[in-house]
mmCIF file of C-alpha atoms in Angstrom:
data_model
loop_
_atom_site.group_PDB
_atom_site.id
_atom_site.type_symbol
_atom_site.label_atom_id
_atom_site.label_comp_id
_atom_site.label_asym_id
_atom_site.label_seq_id
_atom_site.Cartn_x
_atom_site.Cartn_y
_atom_site.Cartn_z
ATOM 1 C CA LEU V 6 13.767 -33.421 -21.295
ATOM 2 C CA GLY V 7 17.015 -32.725 -23.084
ATOM 3 C CA PRO V 8 17.553 -29.617 -25.213
ATOM 4 C CA PHE V 9 16.001 -29.555 -28.668
ATOM 5 C CA TRP V 10 17.934 -27.828 -31.395
ATOM 6 C CA ALA V 11 15.355 -26.499 -33.782
ATOM 7 C CA ALA V 12 15.664 -26.057 -37.518
ATOM 8 C CA VAL V 13 12.614 -23.925 -38.200
ATOM 9 C CA LEU V 14 10.151 -24.621 -40.956
ATOM 10 C CA PRO V 15 7.839 -21.733 -41.895
ATOM 11 C CA GLY V 16 4.655 -21.639 -39.862
ATOM 12 C CA TYR V 17 5.914 -24.012 -37.184
ATOM 13 C CA THR V 18 6.858 -23.546 -33.550
ATOM 14 C CA THR V 19 10.567 -23.390 -32.841
ATOM 15 C CA LEU V 20 11.700 -24.982 -29.599
ATOM 16 C CA VAL V 21 15.036 -24.447 -27.957
ATOM 17 C CA ALA V 22 14.111 -26.490 -24.894
ATOM 18 C CA GLY V 23 10.981 -28.163 -23.615
ATOM 19 C CA ALA V 24 7.950 -29.529 -25.445
ATOM 20 C CA ALA V 25 5.299 -27.995 -27.654
ATOM 21 C CA ALA V 26 1.624 -28.020 -26.722
ATOM 22 C CA ALA V 27 -0.439 -30.840 -28.246
ATOM 23 C CA GLY V 28 2.645 -31.999 -30.067
ATOM 24 C CA GLY V 29 2.860 -35.534 -28.765
ATOM 25 C CA ALA V 30 6.045 -34.759 -26.842
ATOM 26 C CA GLY V 31 4.416 -34.486 -23.431
ATOM 27 C CA GLY V 32 3.382 -30.839 -23.619
ATOM 28 C CA THR V 33 -0.009 -29.544 -22.541
ATOM 29 C CA ASP V 34 -2.516 -28.056 -24.936
ATOM 30 C CA ALA V 35 -4.231 -25.117 -23.216
ATOM 31 C CA GLY V 36 -7.811 -26.022 -22.409
ATOM 32 C CA SER V 37 -7.419 -29.721 -23.078
ATOM 33 C CA ALA V 38 -8.212 -32.463 -20.611
ATOM 34 C CA ASP V 39 -4.859 -34.032 -21.416
ATOM 35 C CA ALA V 40 -2.377 -33.161 -18.672
ATOM 36 C CA GLY V 41 0.799 -33.811 -20.624
ATOM 37 C CA SER V 42 3.366 -36.240 -19.256
ATOM 38 C CA ALA V 43 6.300 -33.842 -19.233
ATOM 39 C CA ASP V 44 4.204 -31.147 -17.562
ATOM 40 C CA GLY V 45 2.937 -33.606 -14.938
ATOM 41 C CA ALA V 46 6.479 -34.747 -14.208
ATOM 42 C CA ALA V 47 7.643 -31.135 -13.923
ATOM 43 C CA VAL V 48 4.938 -30.325 -11.368
ATOM 44 C CA ILE V 49 5.826 -33.351 -9.223
ATOM 45 C CA PHE V 50 9.531 -32.510 -9.405
ATOM 46 C CA ILE V 51 9.008 -28.825 -8.553
ATOM 47 C CA LEU V 52 6.615 -29.492 -5.663
ATOM 48 C CA ASN V 53 9.093 -31.966 -4.201
ATOM 49 C CA GLU V 54 11.764 -29.243 -4.325
ATOM 50 C CA ILE V 55 9.571 -26.397 -3.035
ATOM 51 C CA PHE V 56 8.298 -28.336 -0.031
ATOM 52 C CA SER V 57 11.576 -30.205 0.604
ATOM 53 C CA ALA V 58 9.618 -33.469 0.588
ATOM 54 C CA SER V 59 12.771 -35.497 -0.126
ATOM 55 C CA LEU V 60 10.810 -38.039 -2.151
ATOM 56 C CA THR V 61 12.865 -40.809 -3.744
ATOM 57 C CA GLU V 62 12.714 -41.355 -7.488
ATOM 58 C CA LYS V 63 10.563 -44.446 -6.899
ATOM 59 C CA GLU V 64 8.108 -42.477 -4.740
ATOM 60 C CA LYS V 65 7.841 -39.731 -7.350
ATOM 61 C CA CYS V 66 7.190 -42.342 -10.029
ATOM 62 C CA LEU V 67 4.440 -43.991 -7.954
ATOM 63 C CA ILE V 68 2.721 -40.609 -7.748
ATOM 64 C CA GLY V 69 3.435 -39.930 -11.404
ATOM 65 C CA VAL V 70 1.770 -43.057 -12.783
ATOM 66 C CA LYS V 71 -1.497 -41.877 -11.208
ATOM 67 C CA VAL V 72 -1.189 -38.732 -13.339
ATOM 68 C CA GLY V 73 -0.208 -40.461 -16.580
ATOM 69 C CA ALA V 74 1.478 -43.623 -17.814
ATOM 70 C CA ASP V 75 4.415 -41.723 -19.340
ATOM 71 C CA VAL V 76 5.097 -39.538 -16.299
ATOM 72 C CA PRO V 77 7.516 -42.013 -14.627
ATOM 73 C CA PHE V 78 9.691 -41.975 -17.748
ATOM 74 C CA SER V 79 9.622 -38.168 -17.835
ATOM 75 C CA LEU V 80 10.792 -38.192 -14.211
ATOM 76 C CA THR V 81 13.470 -40.811 -14.804
ATOM 77 C CA GLY V 82 14.798 -39.892 -18.229
ATOM 78 C CA GLY V 83 17.593 -41.690 -19.992
ATOM 79 C CA THR V 84 17.073 -44.547 -22.437
ATOM 80 C CA ALA V 85 14.687 -47.320 -21.423
ATOM 81 C CA LEU V 86 12.266 -49.981 -22.588
ATOM 82 C CA ALA V 87 8.781 -49.091 -21.323
ATOM 83 C CA LEU V 88 6.667 -52.092 -20.311
ATOM 84 C CA ASN V 89 3.074 -52.671 -19.199
ATOM 85 C CA ILE V 90 1.274 -49.327 -19.782
ATOM 86 C CA GLY V 91 4.617 -47.533 -19.841
ATOM 87 C CA GLU V 92 5.303 -47.198 -16.121
ATOM 88 C CA VAL V 93 7.640 -50.203 -15.832
ATOM 89 C CA LEU V 94 11.036 -49.086 -17.125
ATOM 90 C CA ALA V 95 13.958 -51.319 -18.060
ATOM 91 C CA PRO V 96 17.117 -49.203 -18.476
ATOM 92 C CA LEU V 97 19.104 -49.480 -21.718
ATOM 93 C CA PRO V 98 22.563 -48.165 -22.684
ATOM 94 C CA ALA V 99 22.574 -44.370 -23.069
ATOM 95 C CA PHE V 100 21.526 -42.978 -26.440
ATOM 96 C CA THR V 101 23.992 -40.109 -26.707
ATOM 97 C CA GLY V 102 25.933 -38.096 -29.252
ATOM 98 C CA TYR V 103 22.932 -36.874 -31.261
ATOM 99 C CA TYR V 104 20.969 -33.650 -31.588
ATOM 100 C CA ILE V 105 17.183 -33.528 -31.766
ATOM 101 C CA VAL V 106 15.179 -31.065 -33.855
ATOM 102 C CA LEU V 107 11.497 -30.717 -32.981
ATOM 103 C CA ALA V 108 9.017 -28.991 -35.302
ATOM 104 C CA LYS V 109 5.310 -28.554 -34.602
ATOM 105 C CA PRO V 110 2.720 -27.620 -37.254
ATOM 106 C CA ASP V 111 -0.003 -25.081 -36.509
ATOM 107 C CA CYS V 112 -2.348 -27.809 -35.334
ATOM 108 C CA GLY V 113 -2.762 -30.128 -32.404
ATOM 109 C CA VAL V 114 -3.830 -33.749 -32.063
ATOM 110 C CA SER V 115 -6.137 -35.002 -29.333
ATOM 111 C CA THR V 116 -4.527 -37.990 -27.621
ATOM 112 C CA LEU V 117 -7.951 -39.525 -26.982
ATOM 113 C CA GLY V 118 -8.886 -38.985 -30.612
ATOM 114 C CA ALA V 119 -5.637 -40.532 -31.800
ATOM 115 C CA TYR V 120 -6.197 -43.690 -29.774
ATOM 116 C CA ALA V 121 -9.811 -43.858 -30.980
ATOM 117 C CA GLN V 122 -8.584 -43.803 -34.593
ATOM 118 C CA TYR V 123 -6.017 -46.477 -33.772
ATOM 119 C CA ASP V 124 -8.722 -48.718 -32.278
ATOM 120 C CA LYS V 125 -10.842 -48.304 -35.420
ATOM 121 C CA ALA V 126 -8.033 -49.278 -37.787
ATOM 122 C CA VAL V 127 -8.582 -52.539 -39.649
ATOM 123 C CA TYR V 128 -4.866 -53.171 -40.065
ATOM 124 C CA ILE V 129 -1.768 -51.697 -38.420
ATOM 125 C CA ARG V 130 1.744 -52.409 -39.678
ATOM 126 C CA HIS V 131 3.935 -52.613 -36.602
ATOM 127 C CA PRO V 132 7.584 -51.518 -36.568
ATOM 128 C CA ASP V 133 10.340 -54.001 -35.772
ATOM 129 C CA THR V 134 10.667 -53.097 -32.094
ATOM 130 C CA ALA V 135 12.571 -56.311 -31.368
ATOM 131 C CA ALA V 136 15.317 -55.265 -33.802
ATOM 132 C CA MET V 137 15.466 -51.788 -32.264
ATOM 133 C CA PHE V 138 15.661 -53.267 -28.760
ATOM 134 C CA ASP V 139 18.467 -55.574 -29.867
ATOM 135 C CA ALA V 140 20.399 -52.643 -31.372
ATOM 136 C CA LEU V 141 19.928 -50.431 -28.315
ATOM 137 C CA SER V 142 20.880 -53.262 -25.967
ATOM 138 C CA ALA V 143 24.105 -53.667 -27.920
ATOM 139 C CA GLY V 144 24.751 -49.924 -27.715
ATOM 140 C CA ASP V 145 24.426 -49.614 -31.507
ATOM 141 C CA SER V 146 22.388 -46.413 -31.723
ATOM 142 C CA LYS V 147 23.126 -45.918 -35.430
ATOM 143 C CA ARG V 148 21.504 -49.272 -36.242
ATOM 144 C CA ALA V 149 18.611 -48.533 -33.895
ATOM 145 C CA LEU V 150 17.769 -45.402 -35.880
ATOM 146 C CA ARG V 151 16.892 -47.584 -38.892
ATOM 147 C CA TYR V 152 13.824 -48.823 -37.018
ATOM 148 C CA VAL V 153 12.366 -45.475 -35.912
ATOM 149 C CA GLU V 154 8.658 -45.534 -36.760
ATOM 150 C CA ASN V 155 5.361 -44.415 -35.249
ATOM 151 C CA VAL V 156 2.161 -46.413 -35.819
ATOM 152 C CA PHE V 157 0.062 -43.289 -35.241
ATOM 153 C CA GLU V 158 1.305 -41.981 -38.590
ATOM 154 C CA GLN V 159 -0.859 -44.675 -40.182
ATOM 155 C CA VAL V 160 -4.080 -43.403 -38.623
ATOM 156 C CA ILE V 161 -3.505 -39.693 -37.892
ATOM 157 C CA GLU V 162 -3.451 -37.227 -40.760
ATOM 158 C CA VAL V 163 -1.271 -34.209 -39.983
ATOM 159 C CA HIS V 164 -1.014 -31.590 -42.701
ATOM 160 C CA ASP V 165 2.591 -30.890 -43.779
ATOM 161 C CA ARG V 166 4.031 -33.848 -41.841
ATOM 162 C CA PRO V 167 5.477 -35.353 -45.056
ATOM 163 C CA TYR V 168 7.002 -31.965 -45.928
ATOM 164 C CA ILE V 169 8.574 -31.567 -42.487
ATOM 165 C CA LYS V 170 10.004 -35.097 -42.537
ATOM 166 C CA SER V 171 11.381 -34.781 -46.064
ATOM 167 C CA THR V 172 12.935 -31.411 -45.208
ATOM 168 C CA MET V 173 14.670 -32.891 -42.164
ATOM 169 C CA ARG V 174 15.992 -35.808 -44.207
ATOM 170 C CA LYS V 175 17.157 -33.460 -46.946
ATOM 171 C CA TYR V 176 19.325 -31.619 -44.463
ATOM 172 C CA GLY V 177 20.950 -34.609 -42.851
ATOM 173 C CA SER V 178 18.627 -36.195 -40.285
ATOM 174 C CA LEU V 179 19.348 -39.869 -39.649
ATOM 175 C CA ALA V 180 15.699 -40.423 -38.724
ATOM 176 C CA ALA V 181 12.525 -38.333 -38.833
ATOM 177 C CA CYS V 182 9.256 -39.361 -37.231
ATOM 178 C CA MET V 183 6.078 -38.040 -35.633
ATOM 179 C CA SER V 184 6.361 -37.782 -31.862
ATOM 180 C CA GLY V 185 3.827 -39.686 -29.757
ATOM 181 C CA SER V 186 0.268 -39.152 -30.954
ATOM 182 C CA GLY V 187 1.300 -36.018 -32.888
ATOM 183 C CA ALA V 188 1.438 -33.481 -34.239
ATOM 184 C CA ALA V 189 5.111 -32.630 -33.630
ATOM 185 C CA VAL V 190 7.810 -34.228 -35.764
ATOM 186 C CA PHE V 191 11.339 -34.885 -34.541
ATOM 187 C CA GLY V 192 14.543 -35.358 -36.484
ATOM 188 C CA VAL V 193 17.761 -36.959 -35.207
ATOM 189 C CA PHE V 194 21.030 -35.358 -36.330
ATOM 190 C CA LYS V 195 24.583 -36.494 -35.732
ATOM 191 C CA GLU V 196 26.164 -33.078 -36.179
ATOM 192 C CA LYS V 197 25.099 -30.033 -34.171
ATOM 193 C CA ALA V 198 25.964 -27.783 -37.111
ATOM 194 C CA ASP V 199 23.460 -29.650 -39.326
ATOM 195 C CA ALA V 200 20.746 -29.450 -36.666
ATOM 196 C CA GLU V 201 21.250 -25.714 -36.124
ATOM 197 C CA LYS V 202 22.048 -24.626 -39.658
ATOM 198 C CA TYR V 203 18.614 -24.012 -41.120
ATOM 199 C CA ILE V 204 16.599 -21.378 -39.281
ATOM 200 C CA GLN V 205 13.817 -21.364 -41.869
ATOM 201 C CA THR V 206 13.198 -23.333 -45.059
ATOM 202 C CA PHE V 207 10.407 -22.065 -47.306
ATOM 203 C CA LYS V 208 8.660 -24.227 -49.894
ATOM 204 C CA SER V 209 9.921 -21.863 -52.607
ATOM 205 C CA GLY V 210 13.456 -22.996 -51.804
ATOM 206 C CA ILE V 211 14.506 -19.773 -50.092
ATOM 207 C CA GLN V 212 16.256 -20.385 -46.787
ATOM 208 C CA VAL V 213 17.290 -18.468 -43.681
ATOM 209 C CA VAL V 214 20.587 -20.020 -42.660
ATOM 210 C CA ASN V 215 23.080 -19.794 -39.795
ATOM 211 C CA GLY V 216 26.438 -18.970 -41.358
ATOM 212 C CA ARG V 217 29.955 -18.556 -40.040
ATOM 213 C CA TYR V 218 29.432 -14.809 -39.690
ATOM 214 C CA GLY V 219 25.778 -14.903 -38.645
ATOM 215 C CA PRO V 220 22.346 -15.601 -40.164
ATOM 216 C CA TYR V 221 21.704 -14.816 -43.840
ATOM 217 C CA ILE V 222 19.114 -15.456 -46.576
ATOM 218 C CA THR V 223 19.870 -17.523 -49.648
ATOM 219 C CA ASP V 224 18.131 -19.007 -52.666
ATOM 220 C CA GLY V 225 21.129 -21.167 -53.500
ATOM 221 C CA LYS V 226 22.511 -18.613 -55.963
ATOM 222 C CA LYS V 227 22.477 -15.299 -54.130
ATOM 223 C CA ASN V 228 22.965 -14.490 -50.460
ATOM 224 C CA ALA V 229 21.534 -11.533 -48.543
ATOM 225 C CA LYS V 230 22.305 -10.146 -45.102
ATOM 226 C CA ILE V 231 19.600 -9.829 -42.465
ATOM 227 C CA PRO V 232 19.319 -6.419 -40.757
ATOM 228 C CA LYS V 233 20.734 -6.490 -37.218
ATOM 229 C CA ASP V 234 17.418 -5.351 -35.716
ATOM 230 C CA THR V 235 15.516 -8.245 -37.363
ATOM 231 C CA ASP V 236 15.097 -11.639 -35.695
ATOM 232 C CA PRO V 237 15.916 -14.277 -38.359
ATOM 233 C CA LYS V 238 13.059 -16.433 -37.053
ATOM 234 C CA ASP V 239 10.584 -13.622 -37.847
ATOM 235 C CA VAL V 240 11.566 -13.252 -41.510
ATOM 236 C CA THR V 241 8.629 -14.096 -43.780
ATOM 237 C CA GLU V 242 8.913 -15.648 -47.237
ATOM 238 C CA ASP V 243 7.824 -12.377 -48.880
ATOM 239 C CA GLN V 244 10.485 -10.456 -46.962
ATOM 240 C CA ALA V 245 13.127 -13.024 -47.872
#
């Protein structure tokens, strides 16, 4: 997993690195039967290091697919086309030069439940994956971002997802989409400053922003300093 630069939305989990639980980004929800691909990959990687097993990447992936279909990709990383159930990976040119913001609402989505809803759907509109593959193969990441979609958004209702996506787009994301089976939403930003700028954005329009001289609060007309002993991420809307 690469680092996630998080622009915080009120009531959501901020992630600097790693994945949120039950967010659809490979994290594990405590108490769930779903292992989480990223977590499974991490365990295999760490055990290999602790016991000096010297397993090759292929050997780790063969173990990983028994844990979950996405585990081999989590072990391999990079940019790839996933085939079969996801364990057969065809490398693609690197998708680099962007910053990812990940925001997770105060809810989780059961992966099993998500797939059950998908199976029940009468009609699913599929994204143009062929066009995205063509763009990625040509190394045209900007064009590939036009085709970012997630079919689970058609069958899984996540409260505030539209608000999170619209907020990300408002502040410069080139694409915003639900991750995996949900509930986390990711945004793709070209500039690190845009990805890191907004610490919190409240529905009232008040914002907690990273400025040149440190974090501050603004309503677009007036600015206010944040006390040095206060974490900007802990500022509530009432306090702001």
